[in-house]
XYZ file of C-alpha atoms in Angstrom:
460
model
C 85.826 88.705 -88.534
C 86.966 85.083 -89.010
C 90.936 84.613 -88.905
C 92.784 82.579 -91.735
C 94.280 79.751 -90.250
C 94.758 77.921 -93.377
C 98.435 78.233 -93.425
C 97.937 75.360 -90.254
C 96.417 73.059 -92.535
C 99.397 73.463 -95.092
C 100.726 70.260 -95.896
C 104.284 71.879 -95.548
C 103.502 73.329 -92.147
C 101.745 69.568 -90.882
C 104.767 67.743 -92.441
C 106.661 70.125 -89.920
C 104.746 70.044 -87.311
C 105.477 65.958 -87.441
C 108.896 66.277 -87.748
C 109.082 68.829 -84.974
C 106.911 67.218 -82.282
C 109.226 64.382 -81.117
C 112.018 66.590 -81.287
C 110.565 69.043 -78.736
C 108.928 65.927 -76.534
C 112.363 64.568 -76.477
C 113.933 68.104 -75.442
C 110.954 67.974 -72.606
C 111.839 64.696 -71.315
C 115.566 65.546 -71.583
C 115.027 68.739 -69.155
C 112.303 67.116 -66.718
C 115.277 64.546 -66.566
C 117.807 66.965 -65.447
C 115.548 69.206 -63.285
C 113.227 67.007 -61.936
C 115.027 63.474 -61.522
C 116.358 63.770 -57.575
C 112.767 65.044 -56.898
C 111.196 62.055 -58.184
C 113.717 60.224 -56.466
C 112.734 61.210 -53.232
C 108.898 61.501 -53.943
C 109.006 57.956 -55.728
C 111.711 56.025 -54.174
C 110.107 51.991 -54.762
C 109.855 52.918 -58.724
C 111.926 50.432 -60.090
C 114.590 51.081 -62.485
C 114.366 49.620 -66.175
C 116.688 47.549 -67.558
C 118.332 47.947 -70.284
C 117.011 45.803 -72.574
C 113.482 46.328 -71.639
C 113.974 50.136 -72.427
C 115.199 48.924 -75.605
C 112.692 45.910 -76.294
C 109.190 47.969 -74.599
C 107.228 50.960 -75.602
C 107.999 54.462 -74.815
C 105.865 56.156 -72.883
C 107.682 59.919 -73.085
C 105.673 62.671 -71.784
C 103.928 61.418 -68.937
C 106.410 63.415 -66.574
C 105.693 66.800 -66.447
C 107.959 69.935 -66.131
C 108.055 71.498 -62.713
C 109.784 73.782 -60.322
C 110.671 73.492 -56.580
C 108.661 77.241 -56.445
C 105.785 76.135 -58.777
C 102.921 76.804 -55.691
C 100.268 74.138 -55.110
C 97.186 74.883 -57.396
C 92.985 73.144 -56.367
C 92.514 70.356 -59.258
C 90.484 71.825 -62.495
C 87.634 69.364 -62.592
C 87.797 70.691 -66.991
C 91.159 69.636 -67.211
C 92.673 67.060 -64.626
C 91.468 63.598 -63.307
C 92.294 62.742 -59.794
C 91.303 58.944 -58.190
C 90.548 58.960 -54.304
C 92.050 54.994 -53.425
C 89.976 52.671 -51.133
C 91.477 52.442 -47.649
C 91.126 51.033 -43.760
C 90.733 53.550 -41.109
C 91.915 52.724 -37.476
C 90.710 53.661 -34.212
C 92.706 56.939 -32.945
C 93.860 55.589 -29.290
C 94.469 57.720 -26.184
C 98.091 59.599 -26.177
C 98.704 58.373 -29.501
C 101.104 61.031 -31.585
C 101.466 60.710 -34.688
C 102.450 63.551 -37.977
C 99.074 64.304 -38.726
C 98.987 65.976 -42.455
C 96.866 69.665 -41.775
C 95.896 72.051 -43.772
C 96.037 75.297 -42.061
C 94.746 77.400 -44.943
C 92.263 74.707 -45.735
C 90.981 73.493 -42.041
C 88.220 70.977 -41.268
C 84.508 71.629 -42.275
C 81.704 70.169 -41.318
C 79.076 69.532 -44.130
C 76.269 70.511 -41.710
C 77.775 73.743 -40.058
C 75.241 73.965 -37.427
C 76.389 70.747 -35.505
C 80.437 70.976 -34.032
C 83.189 69.564 -34.477
C 83.557 66.535 -31.800
C 86.859 64.855 -31.116
C 88.856 63.042 -33.614
C 88.096 59.137 -33.417
C 88.941 57.139 -36.836
C 92.975 57.971 -38.574
C 93.183 57.240 -42.143
C 95.698 57.083 -44.707
C 94.540 58.815 -47.997
C 96.225 58.015 -51.048
C 95.394 60.066 -54.548
C 96.148 60.135 -58.070
C 96.754 63.209 -59.937
C 96.477 63.299 -64.121
C 96.113 65.689 -66.781
C 93.258 64.460 -69.443
C 95.327 66.040 -72.322
C 96.930 62.649 -73.305
C 100.578 62.844 -74.148
C 100.424 60.820 -76.935
C 98.043 59.223 -79.530
C 97.461 55.212 -77.918
C 97.587 54.008 -81.262
C 101.721 54.083 -81.537
C 101.429 51.867 -77.981
C 99.021 49.557 -78.945
C 100.805 48.964 -81.990
C 104.567 48.202 -79.976
C 102.077 45.836 -78.029
C 100.681 44.009 -80.803
C 103.712 42.526 -82.379
C 105.661 42.137 -78.764
C 103.011 39.586 -77.627
C 102.438 38.265 -81.651
C 98.873 39.453 -82.629
C 100.520 41.262 -85.097
C 103.652 40.690 -87.666
C 107.079 42.222 -86.532
C 107.565 44.262 -89.913
C 103.911 45.376 -90.031
C 103.980 49.218 -89.864
C 101.625 51.085 -87.437
C 97.906 50.983 -89.507
C 98.513 48.030 -90.653
C 99.355 46.256 -86.860
C 95.861 48.366 -85.489
C 94.665 46.610 -88.973
C 95.526 42.693 -87.685
C 94.479 43.711 -83.991
C 90.986 44.984 -85.071
C 90.059 41.951 -86.921
C 90.662 39.795 -83.454
C 89.235 41.928 -81.133
C 87.809 45.314 -80.176
C 90.375 47.147 -79.247
C 88.832 49.952 -77.090
C 89.356 48.296 -73.390
C 93.142 48.634 -74.646
C 92.968 51.683 -75.095
C 91.348 52.190 -72.029
C 93.724 50.171 -69.954
C 96.416 52.251 -71.542
C 95.186 56.051 -71.310
C 96.484 56.206 -67.379
C 99.868 54.865 -68.655
C 99.620 57.424 -71.476
C 97.964 60.779 -69.652
C 100.336 62.980 -68.027
C 101.162 63.083 -64.275
C 100.071 66.124 -62.746
C 102.194 66.838 -59.652
C 101.683 70.380 -57.220
C 98.480 70.252 -56.835
C 95.190 69.579 -54.575
C 91.488 68.300 -54.198
C 89.376 69.287 -51.453
C 87.319 66.282 -50.653
C 83.900 65.215 -48.881
C 84.280 62.517 -46.686
C 81.094 60.707 -46.191
C 78.916 63.338 -46.328
C 80.032 64.482 -42.598
C 83.138 66.796 -43.127
C 85.147 68.181 -45.950
C 89.342 67.941 -45.759
C 91.982 68.744 -48.427
C 94.170 66.099 -49.538
C 97.977 67.228 -51.349
C 99.333 68.412 -52.841
C 101.003 65.717 -55.561
C 104.552 64.669 -55.319
C 106.504 65.450 -58.821
C 105.263 61.889 -59.575
C 101.306 62.712 -59.238
C 100.577 61.284 -56.258
C 99.479 62.751 -52.226
C 99.768 60.571 -49.131
C 98.004 62.433 -46.497
C 97.619 61.551 -43.109
C 94.298 62.499 -41.447
C 91.782 62.314 -38.424
C 88.269 62.119 -39.595
C 86.154 63.786 -36.998
C 83.223 61.952 -36.105
C 81.745 58.609 -34.523
C 80.709 55.390 -35.910
C 80.771 52.012 -35.088
C 83.416 49.469 -36.897
C 82.295 48.172 -40.029
C 80.582 51.540 -41.706
C 81.734 52.456 -44.680
C 82.135 55.590 -46.401
C 82.635 57.422 -49.536
C 84.985 59.818 -50.583
C 84.244 62.150 -53.334
C 85.687 65.586 -55.199
C 83.973 68.549 -52.946
C 83.566 70.244 -56.438
C 80.932 71.046 -58.613
C 82.094 69.274 -61.773
C 81.133 66.659 -64.781
C 80.728 62.911 -63.969
C 83.767 60.265 -64.309
C 86.266 63.481 -63.685
C 87.215 61.839 -60.105
C 87.307 58.000 -59.058
C 85.525 58.388 -55.680
C 87.127 56.354 -52.438
C 85.632 53.793 -49.739
C 87.503 53.862 -46.236
C 86.404 51.157 -44.204
C 86.220 51.493 -40.293
C 88.107 48.916 -38.346
C 88.604 48.121 -34.665
C 92.201 47.717 -32.971
C 91.342 43.632 -32.926
C 90.459 40.752 -34.496
C 91.521 38.838 -37.795
C 93.374 40.636 -41.437
C 94.166 39.059 -44.272
C 97.086 40.336 -46.372
C 97.398 39.072 -50.287
C 99.638 39.584 -52.648
C 97.504 39.775 -56.741
C 99.281 39.281 -59.770
C 99.626 35.499 -59.866
C 98.075 34.877 -56.479
C 94.626 36.212 -57.295
C 94.789 36.467 -60.709
C 96.733 34.885 -63.294
C 99.287 37.547 -64.558
C 101.981 35.652 -66.449
C 104.052 37.539 -64.181
C 107.563 35.283 -65.355
C 107.267 35.783 -68.746
C 107.311 40.166 -70.123
C 105.114 38.806 -72.782
C 102.461 37.145 -70.783
C 102.488 40.637 -68.432
C 101.572 42.554 -71.607
C 98.823 40.430 -73.041
C 97.337 39.809 -69.459
C 97.372 43.098 -68.543
C 96.177 45.094 -71.889
C 94.726 42.320 -74.072
C 93.245 39.602 -71.907
C 90.197 39.585 -70.154
C 91.338 39.361 -66.165
C 91.279 36.304 -65.015
C 90.961 34.902 -61.353
C 93.123 31.754 -60.085
C 90.943 28.548 -59.719
C 89.337 28.327 -56.785
C 90.703 31.595 -55.227
C 87.720 33.729 -55.170
C 86.023 30.600 -53.100
C 88.719 30.193 -50.938
C 88.487 34.107 -50.078
C 84.751 34.081 -49.747
C 85.136 31.230 -47.036
C 87.730 33.429 -45.051
C 85.067 36.115 -44.499
C 83.368 33.238 -42.367
C 86.180 31.791 -41.150
C 88.159 34.799 -40.193
C 85.113 36.097 -38.404
C 84.803 39.271 -41.245
C 88.599 40.370 -41.585
C 89.825 43.193 -42.950
C 91.821 42.846 -46.605
C 94.917 44.402 -47.843
C 95.504 43.799 -50.991
C 99.653 44.396 -51.502
C 100.982 43.977 -55.131
C 103.688 45.549 -56.849
C 101.682 46.237 -60.168
C 101.892 50.450 -60.535
C 99.125 52.556 -59.699
C 98.590 53.055 -63.514
C 96.894 49.698 -62.903
C 94.482 50.983 -60.134
C 90.769 51.112 -62.289
C 91.715 47.806 -63.690
C 92.703 45.682 -60.649
C 90.188 47.433 -58.494
C 87.396 46.503 -60.769
C 88.678 43.030 -60.765
C 88.934 42.813 -57.299
C 85.461 43.982 -56.742
C 84.069 41.567 -59.145
C 85.779 38.436 -57.472
C 86.977 38.959 -54.133
C 86.132 40.656 -51.214
C 85.897 44.707 -50.737
C 89.913 45.914 -48.885
C 92.609 48.110 -49.379
C 94.640 48.171 -52.446
C 98.521 48.739 -51.947
C 100.150 49.712 -55.651
C 103.588 50.433 -56.599
C 105.438 54.024 -57.236
C 105.872 54.687 -60.786
C 107.785 57.379 -62.055
C 109.318 55.647 -65.241
C 108.292 56.891 -69.141
C 109.025 53.303 -70.251
C 106.515 50.693 -70.551
C 109.125 47.958 -69.590
C 107.774 49.843 -65.867
C 105.067 47.257 -65.871
C 107.425 44.536 -66.439
C 110.172 46.002 -63.394
C 107.890 46.770 -61.015
C 106.807 43.159 -60.937
C 110.208 42.051 -60.346
C 112.727 44.724 -59.083
C 113.498 45.351 -55.474
C 110.055 43.721 -54.680
C 110.985 42.668 -51.490
C 112.296 46.218 -50.551
C 108.591 47.979 -51.680
C 106.321 45.100 -49.724
C 108.603 45.063 -46.670
C 107.779 48.703 -46.609
C 104.109 48.695 -47.077
C 103.824 45.951 -44.732
C 105.474 48.127 -41.853
C 103.140 50.531 -42.492
C 100.364 48.368 -41.976
C 102.009 47.218 -38.708
C 101.772 50.434 -37.159
C 98.020 50.662 -38.342
C 97.195 47.323 -37.213
C 99.434 46.252 -34.229
C 97.318 44.164 -32.447
C 95.634 42.360 -34.773
C 96.283 38.950 -36.349
C 96.854 38.249 -40.048
C 97.816 35.762 -42.522
C 99.476 36.382 -45.923
C 98.751 34.486 -49.159
C 101.355 34.908 -52.014
C 102.574 33.198 -54.576
C 106.180 31.684 -56.028
C 106.925 33.800 -58.851
C 108.330 36.765 -57.386
C 109.162 37.745 -53.149
C 106.498 37.153 -51.248
C 107.949 33.745 -49.630
C 110.557 36.376 -48.637
C 108.730 39.495 -48.032
C 106.306 37.734 -45.597
C 108.827 35.499 -43.757
C 111.279 39.135 -43.623
C 107.568 40.853 -41.528
C 107.047 37.800 -39.517
C 110.322 37.323 -38.124
C 110.607 41.218 -37.289
C 106.983 41.253 -35.284
C 106.324 37.933 -33.828
C 103.071 36.707 -33.201
C 101.217 39.355 -35.612
C 101.267 37.049 -38.319
C 99.561 34.117 -37.508
C 100.347 31.876 -41.340
C 101.962 32.619 -44.544
C 100.169 30.875 -47.814
C 102.326 30.460 -50.909
C 100.860 29.350 -54.013
C 103.096 27.190 -56.032
C 102.939 28.635 -59.838
C 104.166 25.729 -62.087
C 107.092 26.085 -64.692
C 104.870 25.679 -68.141
C 105.343 30.016 -68.616
C 108.914 30.181 -67.119
C 111.209 31.642 -70.331
C 113.220 32.334 -66.855
C 113.613 29.200 -65.282
C 116.743 28.359 -66.760
C 117.973 31.254 -64.367
C 116.031 30.212 -61.443
C 116.198 26.059 -61.046
C 115.289 26.395 -57.617
C 112.103 28.965 -57.948
C 109.721 26.085 -56.523
C 112.156 23.728 -54.466
C 111.979 23.189 -50.785
C 115.334 25.111 -50.003
C 114.152 28.344 -51.224
C 111.445 28.061 -48.770
C 112.989 26.563 -45.530
C 115.736 29.939 -45.918
C 112.576 32.352 -46.931
C 110.920 30.869 -43.301
C 114.331 30.551 -41.518
C 113.666 30.738 -37.871
C 109.401 30.271 -37.990
C 107.431 27.629 -36.389
C 107.294 25.380 -39.814
C 103.704 24.550 -38.914
C 103.277 28.282 -39.557
C 103.381 28.384 -43.221
C 102.228 26.101 -46.388
C 103.498 26.097 -49.523
C 99.662 25.080 -51.750
C 99.056 23.858 -55.021
C 95.159 23.573 -54.188
C 93.031 26.224 -52.507
C 91.236 23.384 -50.521
C 94.989 22.890 -48.816
C 94.386 26.818 -47.478
C 90.931 26.264 -46.374
C 91.690 23.399 -44.300
C 94.511 25.091 -42.789
C 92.924 28.307 -41.691
C 89.992 25.631 -39.954
C 92.677 24.147 -37.928
C 94.063 27.296 -37.250
C 90.836 29.297 -36.133
C 89.573 26.115 -33.683
């Protein structure tokens, strides 16, 4: 007998549900803040604080953080309910006598895919970063899309949600907007693990994910392969398609050249200095590379004899699929390092690009140095935020590791904060950022050809 659920569709019940849902969500968010705030700060130390004016003006993303108690035991992901991204990475050789804290899962040991083959000593070491999400979107994207449309001027500020969406649909297809927003709306998934197949050679376990939905594991790979080999890491689970984004690992020798590059306004036009421009370039526009930079990076592959690439950005990890697709279309393969994101307001996107960026970037640069201390690197960034100060700091800490620093001078035409930062492109700023470094080591450029010529001289 089919139960009678007609009361669920009663107009009064529907009205009551629409009234109670926001209140219940607010209560859950408050409880998460009380229970998880300290753990979130520990797990995501570089997730920026959001200034009050951004909190009040940007769309709310409540419901992203799920309540997790410290005693909650880790569980394997469920491919029918969850999504996992395995981020691309770069492996380095295990050096003789090297003693690092390597992640081990006693209950889930390394397993050879072909069981008849013995497990050889580890030859490579690599950091695996993965992001975990629940597939159940915490709220309808329509609310956030309407807010963004008002903020960027594609809908009237006084328009209702329905009117905003109608005005927006008259101008463009909103499907890509929904796709880019989804990682900001889906709840993050703490305390979960995933078993992965690495290069169809061995399986290991990643996780558990932290309260911010991220896992970071330093793993040793138990096989020998030549440098330059690329491996694909996939979920070792029979699962529906597209539930897990596979990762790509490149094996790199300890010596040679490397390129460390910023993303926003260095290789991709973002409009970092304007919150409205950031929203528009991130969610509305087709991503556009900075003129001349794709060709420059193609030439760097030849000039630097096939260097490794690291793309170090203040953008939050929620943008990984979007930025990875952009990078794949226009730039050489490389490891993309993005910022923690434990916030529940889209103002966090703006803050990620502007708040405590130097502290975050220097920390990640230090990590790269531990991976490849004997490689020679060039750093490429721009003048909108803290690239000069970050690169200058790491170059002073490790003399000889950074061979050249190139800073793209970003014009002031979109700088709504120009009056507050008149020295952003001044000689004084750059001289201070690179104090103590050879003046021939750094270059502020307006055209990619300037960098190309300088690298040609550097490699002679």
